[in-house]
Coordinates of C-alpha atoms in Angstrom, one line a residue:
X1 CA 100.7 89.5 65.8
X2 CA 99.8 87.4 63.2
X3 CA 100.0 89.4 60.0
X4 CA 99.8 92.9 59.3
X5 CA 97.0 94.9 59.4
X6 CA 96.7 96.3 55.3
X7 CA 93.7 98.4 53.8
X8 CA 91.2 96.7 52.1
X9 CA 91.3 93.3 54.6
X10 CA 88.0 91.8 54.9
X11 CA 86.7 92.6 58.9
X12 CA 86.1 89.5 60.8
X13 CA 82.6 87.9 60.6
X14 CA 80.7 85.4 62.5
X15 CA 78.2 83.4 60.6
X16 CA 75.4 81.1 62.4
X17 CA 74.3 78.4 60.8
X18 CA 72.1 76.2 63.1
X19 CA 73.9 74.8 65.8
X20 CA 77.4 75.5 63.7
X21 CA 80.0 78.9 64.1
X22 CA 81.9 80.2 61.4
X23 CA 84.6 82.6 61.9
X24 CA 85.7 84.3 58.9
X25 CA 87.9 87.4 57.9
X26 CA 90.2 89.6 59.4
X27 CA 90.4 90.0 63.0
X28 CA 92.4 92.8 63.9
X29 CA 93.0 96.1 65.6
X30 CA 92.1 98.3 62.0
X31 CA 88.5 96.5 62.1
X32 CA 88.1 96.4 66.0
X33 CA 85.1 99.0 66.5
X34 CA 83.4 97.1 64.6
X35 CA 84.0 93.5 65.3
X36 CA 83.6 95.2 69.2
X37 CA 80.5 95.7 67.9
X38 CA 79.5 92.7 66.3
X39 CA 80.4 91.0 69.9
X40 CA 78.3 93.0 72.1
X41 CA 75.8 92.9 69.7
X42 CA 75.9 89.1 70.4
X43 CA 76.0 89.2 73.7
X44 CA 73.1 91.3 74.1
X45 CA 71.5 88.9 72.4
X46 CA 72.5 86.3 75.4
X47 CA 74.3 83.8 72.3
X48 CA 77.9 83.7 74.2
X49 CA 79.2 80.4 75.4
X50 CA 76.7 78.3 73.9
X51 CA 79.0 76.7 71.4
X52 CA 81.7 73.6 72.1
X53 CA 85.3 73.5 70.3
X54 CA 83.2 71.0 67.8
X55 CA 80.5 73.5 66.6
X56 CA 82.8 76.2 65.5
X57 CA 84.4 76.2 62.3
X58 CA 88.3 78.3 62.1
X59 CA 88.6 77.4 58.5
X60 CA 88.0 81.0 56.8
X61 CA 89.8 82.8 59.4
X62 CA 92.1 85.5 58.6
X63 CA 94.4 87.4 59.7
X64 CA 94.5 87.4 63.6
X65 CA 96.4 89.8 66.1
X66 CA 95.8 89.7 69.6
X67 CA 93.2 92.7 70.2
X68 CA 90.7 90.0 68.3
X69 CA 91.7 87.6 69.8
X70 CA 90.3 89.1 72.8
X71 CA 87.3 89.6 71.6
X72 CA 86.9 86.1 70.5
X73 CA 88.0 84.8 74.1
X74 CA 85.2 87.7 75.1
X75 CA 82.6 85.2 72.9
X76 CA 83.5 82.1 73.0
X77 CA 84.8 81.8 76.9
X78 CA 88.6 80.7 77.5
X79 CA 87.7 77.3 78.0
X80 CA 86.2 76.4 74.5
X81 CA 88.8 78.7 72.6
X82 CA 91.8 77.1 74.1
X83 CA 89.7 74.2 73.1
X84 CA 89.8 75.5 69.5
X85 CA 93.5 76.7 69.8
X86 CA 94.5 73.2 70.8
X87 CA 92.2 70.7 68.0
X88 CA 91.5 72.9 65.1
X89 CA 93.1 71.6 61.7
X90 CA 91.8 75.1 61.0
X91 CA 94.2 77.4 62.6
X92 CA 98.1 77.5 61.9
X93 CA 100.5 76.8 65.0
X94 CA 101.5 80.4 64.8
X95 CA 97.7 81.5 65.5
X96 CA 96.8 78.9 68.4
X97 CA 100.4 80.0 70.6
X98 CA 99.0 84.1 70.5
X99 CA 95.1 82.4 71.2
X100 CA 96.8 81.0 74.3
X101 CA 99.3 83.4 74.9
X102 CA 96.0 85.5 75.2
X103 CA 93.9 83.7 76.8
X104 CA 97.1 83.4 79.8
X105 CA 97.4 86.9 79.5
X106 CA 93.5 87.6 80.1
X107 CA 92.8 84.8 82.6
X108 CA 93.0 87.3 85.4
X109 CA 89.8 88.9 83.4
X110 CA 87.9 85.3 82.8
X111 CA 88.0 82.9 85.8
X112 CA 86.8 79.8 85.8
X113 CA 83.5 79.6 86.3
X114 CA 82.8 77.9 89.6
X115 CA 81.4 74.2 89.6
X116 CA 77.7 74.3 90.4
X117 CA 77.9 71.9 94.2
X118 CA 75.3 71.1 96.1
X119 CA 74.5 72.1 99.6
X120 CA 75.8 69.5 101.1
X121 CA 79.3 70.2 99.6
X122 CA 79.0 73.5 99.5
X123 CA 79.1 73.2 103.0
X124 CA 81.6 70.7 103.6
X125 CA 83.4 73.5 101.3
X126 CA 83.2 75.9 102.8
X127 CA 84.0 74.4 106.8
X128 CA 87.3 72.7 105.5
X129 CA 88.2 76.8 103.9
X130 CA 87.3 77.4 107.1
X131 CA 89.4 75.0 108.9
X132 CA 92.4 75.8 106.7
X133 CA 92.7 79.0 107.3
X134 CA 92.0 78.7 111.2
X135 CA 95.1 76.6 111.0
X136 CA 97.1 78.9 109.2
X137 CA 96.1 81.2 110.8
X138 CA 97.5 79.2 113.9
X139 CA 100.7 78.3 112.6
X140 CA 101.3 82.2 112.2
X141 CA 100.7 83.3 115.6
X142 CA 103.1 80.0 117.0
X143 CA 105.3 81.4 114.6
X144 CA 105.3 85.1 115.6
X145 CA 105.6 83.4 119.3
X146 CA 108.6 82.0 118.2
X147 CA 110.5 84.7 116.8
X148 CA 109.7 87.0 120.5
X149 CA 110.3 84.2 122.3
X150 CA 113.7 84.5 120.6
X151 CA 114.2 87.5 120.1
X152 CA 113.5 87.8 124.7
X153 CA 117.2 84.8 125.6
X154 CA 119.2 87.7 122.8
X155 CA 117.3 90.4 124.2
X156 CA 117.8 89.1 127.7
X157 CA 121.2 87.9 127.4
X158 CA 122.6 91.4 126.0
X159 CA 121.6 94.3 128.8
X160 CA 123.1 97.4 126.5
X161 CA 120.4 95.9 123.9
X162 CA 117.3 96.5 126.3
X163 CA 115.2 99.8 125.1
X164 CA 113.7 101.0 128.4
X165 CA 112.3 103.9 126.5
X166 CA 109.7 102.2 123.9
X167 CA 109.4 100.2 127.1
X168 CA 107.9 102.8 129.7
X169 CA 106.4 104.7 126.5
X170 CA 104.4 101.2 126.1
X171 CA 104.0 101.1 129.8
X172 CA 102.6 104.0 130.5
X173 CA 100.0 103.1 127.3
X174 CA 99.3 100.0 128.3
X175 CA 98.5 100.5 131.9
X176 CA 98.7 104.0 133.7
X177 CA 95.8 105.2 131.1
X178 CA 93.0 102.1 131.3
X179 CA 93.8 101.9 134.9
X180 CA 90.7 104.2 135.5
X181 CA 88.6 102.6 132.8
X182 CA 89.4 98.6 134.2
X183 CA 88.8 100.0 138.2
X184 CA 85.3 101.8 136.7
X185 CA 84.3 98.8 134.6
X186 CA 85.4 96.5 137.4
X187 CA 83.6 97.8 140.7
X188 CA 80.5 98.2 138.5
X189 CA 80.2 95.2 137.7
X190 CA 81.3 93.9 141.4
X191 CA 78.4 95.9 142.1
X192 CA 75.8 93.7 139.6
X193 CA 77.2 90.6 140.8
X194 CA 76.1 91.4 144.2
X195 CA 73.1 93.1 143.8
X196 CA 72.4 89.5 141.3
X197 CA 73.6 87.3 144.3
X198 CA 71.6 89.0 146.5
X199 CA 68.7 88.8 144.9
X200 CA 68.7 84.6 143.8
X201 CA 70.8 84.1 147.6
X202 CA 67.8 86.3 149.7
X203 CA 65.2 83.7 148.3
X204 CA 67.0 80.6 150.6
X205 CA 68.0 83.1 153.3
X206 CA 72.0 82.9 152.6
X207 CA 71.9 86.5 151.6
X208 CA 75.8 86.1 153.9
X209 CA 77.4 84.3 151.1
X210 CA 76.9 86.9 148.7
X211 CA 80.0 88.1 149.8
X212 CA 81.5 84.7 148.8
X213 CA 80.3 84.6 145.4
X214 CA 81.6 88.1 144.8
X215 CA 84.8 87.7 145.9
X216 CA 85.8 84.1 144.8
X217 CA 84.3 85.5 141.5
X218 CA 86.9 88.2 140.9
X219 CA 89.8 86.6 142.1
X220 CA 89.4 83.5 140.3
X221 CA 88.0 84.3 137.0
X222 CA 86.4 88.3 136.7
X223 CA 89.7 90.7 138.3
X224 CA 92.0 88.8 135.2
X225 CA 89.1 88.3 132.5
X226 CA 87.6 91.4 132.2
X227 CA 90.9 93.2 132.5
X228 CA 92.1 91.3 129.5
X229 CA 89.5 91.9 127.7
X230 CA 89.8 95.7 127.8
X231 CA 93.3 95.1 127.1
X232 CA 92.3 93.4 123.8
X233 CA 90.2 95.5 122.5
X234 CA 92.3 98.9 123.8
X235 CA 95.8 97.4 123.2
X236 CA 95.7 94.8 121.2
X237 CA 94.4 97.5 118.6
X238 CA 96.0 100.1 119.0
X239 CA 99.7 97.8 118.6
X240 CA 97.7 96.9 115.5
X241 CA 97.3 100.4 113.7
X242 CA 100.4 101.1 115.0
X243 CA 103.1 99.0 112.9
X244 CA 100.1 98.9 110.1
X245 CA 100.5 102.6 109.8
X246 CA 104.0 102.1 109.7
X247 CA 104.6 99.5 107.5
X248 CA 102.1 101.1 105.1
X249 CA 104.4 104.6 105.2
X250 CA 107.7 101.7 104.6
X251 CA 108.8 102.3 107.5
X252 CA 109.4 99.2 108.7
X253 CA 111.7 98.5 105.6
X254 CA 113.0 101.8 106.8
X255 CA 114.1 100.1 110.1
X256 CA 115.4 97.3 108.4
X257 CA 117.7 99.0 105.4
X258 CA 119.1 100.5 109.1
X259 CA 120.4 96.8 110.5
X260 CA 117.7 97.5 112.7
X261 CA 115.0 94.6 113.6
X262 CA 111.0 95.7 113.9
X263 CA 110.5 92.6 116.4
X264 CA 113.6 93.1 118.7
X265 CA 112.5 97.2 118.3
X266 CA 108.5 97.3 117.6
X267 CA 107.5 93.7 119.3
X268 CA 109.5 93.1 122.5
X269 CA 108.9 96.3 124.4
X270 CA 105.2 96.1 123.8
X271 CA 104.7 92.4 124.7
X272 CA 107.1 93.6 127.9
X273 CA 105.0 96.2 128.6
X274 CA 101.8 94.1 128.5
X275 CA 102.9 91.4 130.5
X276 CA 104.3 93.9 133.6
X277 CA 100.5 95.7 132.5
X278 CA 97.8 92.9 133.1
X279 CA 98.9 92.1 136.1
X280 CA 99.0 95.6 137.6
X281 CA 95.0 96.3 135.8
X282 CA 94.0 92.5 137.2
X283 CA 94.9 93.5 141.3
X284 CA 92.7 96.6 140.8
X285 CA 90.1 95.4 139.0
X286 CA 90.0 91.9 141.8
X287 CA 90.7 94.9 144.5
X288 CA 87.8 97.5 142.5
X289 CA 85.5 94.8 141.8
X290 CA 85.3 93.5 145.6
X291 CA 84.9 96.9 146.4
X292 CA 81.8 98.0 144.4
X293 CA 80.2 94.2 146.0
X294 CA 81.3 94.7 149.7
X295 CA 79.4 98.3 148.8
X296 CA 76.0 97.0 147.7
X297 CA 76.1 94.9 150.3
X298 CA 76.2 97.7 152.9
X299 CA 73.4 99.6 151.2
X300 CA 71.1 96.5 150.5
X301 CA 72.3 93.8 152.5
X302 CA 73.0 95.6 155.9
X303 CA 76.5 94.2 155.9
X304 CA 79.4 96.3 157.3
X305 CA 82.9 96.5 154.9
X306 CA 84.6 95.5 158.1
X307 CA 82.4 92.1 158.1
X308 CA 82.8 91.7 154.6
X309 CA 86.4 91.9 154.8
X310 CA 86.4 89.0 158.0
X311 CA 83.9 86.8 155.4
X312 CA 86.3 87.4 153.1
X313 CA 89.8 86.7 155.7
X314 CA 88.5 83.6 157.2
X315 CA 86.1 82.0 153.7
X316 CA 88.7 82.5 151.3
X317 CA 91.8 81.3 150.9
X318 CA 94.4 83.0 149.0
X319 CA 95.0 80.4 146.5
X320 CA 92.4 81.8 145.3
X321 CA 94.0 85.0 143.9
X322 CA 96.9 83.8 142.8
X323 CA 94.6 80.7 140.3
X324 CA 93.2 84.4 139.1
X325 CA 96.8 85.8 138.5
X326 CA 98.5 82.9 137.4
X327 CA 96.9 84.2 134.0
X328 CA 97.4 86.9 133.9
X329 CA 101.4 87.0 132.3
X330 CA 99.6 84.3 129.8
X331 CA 96.6 86.8 128.8
X332 CA 99.1 89.5 128.2
X333 CA 101.8 87.7 126.2
X334 CA 99.0 86.7 123.9
X335 CA 97.0 89.9 123.0
X336 CA 100.2 91.7 122.8
X337 CA 101.7 88.8 119.8
X338 CA 97.7 88.8 118.5
X339 CA 98.3 92.6 118.2
X340 CA 101.5 92.8 117.1
X341 CA 101.5 89.9 113.9
X342 CA 98.0 91.5 112.7
X343 CA 99.6 95.2 112.3
X344 CA 102.3 93.6 110.2
X345 CA 100.2 91.5 107.9
X346 CA 98.4 94.6 107.1
X347 CA 99.2 95.8 102.9
X348 CA 99.7 99.2 101.9
X349 CA 96.1 100.1 102.0
X350 CA 94.0 102.7 105.0
X351 CA 91.8 99.6 104.2
X352 CA 94.2 97.3 105.0
X353 CA 94.4 98.6 108.2
X354 CA 90.7 98.8 109.5
X355 CA 90.5 95.2 108.9
X356 CA 93.9 93.6 110.6
X357 CA 92.4 95.8 113.5
X358 CA 89.4 94.6 113.4
X359 CA 90.6 90.8 113.1
X360 CA 92.7 91.3 116.1
X361 CA 90.6 92.3 118.5
X362 CA 88.7 90.0 117.2
X363 CA 91.8 87.2 117.4
X364 CA 92.3 88.4 120.9
X365 CA 89.1 88.6 122.5
X366 CA 88.0 85.3 121.3
X367 CA 91.7 83.3 122.8
X368 CA 91.6 85.2 126.4
X369 CA 87.9 83.7 127.0
X370 CA 89.0 79.9 125.4
X371 CA 91.7 80.0 127.4
X372 CA 90.0 80.9 130.1
X373 CA 87.4 78.6 130.1
X374 CA 90.0 75.9 130.0
X375 CA 91.9 77.2 132.3
X376 CA 88.8 77.1 134.3
X377 CA 88.5 73.3 134.2
X378 CA 92.4 73.1 134.6
X379 CA 92.2 74.3 138.0
X380 CA 88.8 73.2 138.7
X381 CA 90.0 69.3 138.1
X382 CA 92.7 69.7 140.1
X383 CA 91.6 71.2 142.9
X384 CA 92.8 74.6 143.4

């Protein structure tokens, strides 16, 4: 504080003359109620932030402390007050330093006014920010994948470090518990695909090819894709919520204090369990989807189960099954990695857990669909 408050001193005052503002008197904590009332009155009149630094005269300014400087900051704004502190000859070096310190301390309360941008510049700015956020997200994901691969190699070389109990628990959660919903969903989708295919192919008199449509689509695409999307919504969110809750409760810090690596303990078992569960669920989804299609063919097209299986054996080669199953481990690895990474990104609040849980589901589903589309184009170009 510059100068000690002493009773009897004149309270600070703002005098406006035309386009000039004169700041006089003592701006001290002793006079804070009067000064605050005066500043609030000016703010209510809408006369703040209309003066430039050259229009403000501080030659009559008396004593000043942090309370008075904060009120001047509220009235004049950080930019104008900073220029006054730097260039006004009526201020002593001590008062200038005090004003600068108050401006820096209250920077969060007085963020810089955003620059007025045109619609085109605003669009380009927002686009750039989104691209930057996406690049940062990809960079973090690649780094996290590197950590997982390094941990997998380290554990593989040390069989005594394998953690079978967390692996089995994660396998039950991601595989066994998800089996009924995957089978039911793919069965219903298979029936819908067969019904729609039969409706369209009936106009051409080739409803027999409904069998090929169902088998081809589920072996190559729908079996693994539907299972992966279900796990992305069901399991990735669970991984994020579990690890995020542990971080909020500081359990991750406790693990590190005990010399345990959270990647080895929490991430690797979940990743391995997903890479085992998703191929099995994909296979179940393929069978259930074709079963739904076979049911529709039997009821609506008079194609018996034996005839359905004979057509599949004759027309559908095993490479379509291999193409579909080859996607499952990749999808499983990425879903588990994204779910665990979002869990580690949780901050110390319940709202953050919910936000990152939602983010993990969106990212996982988007990644699965994007990679499936790229994989379909690749296999098509390769003739597989």
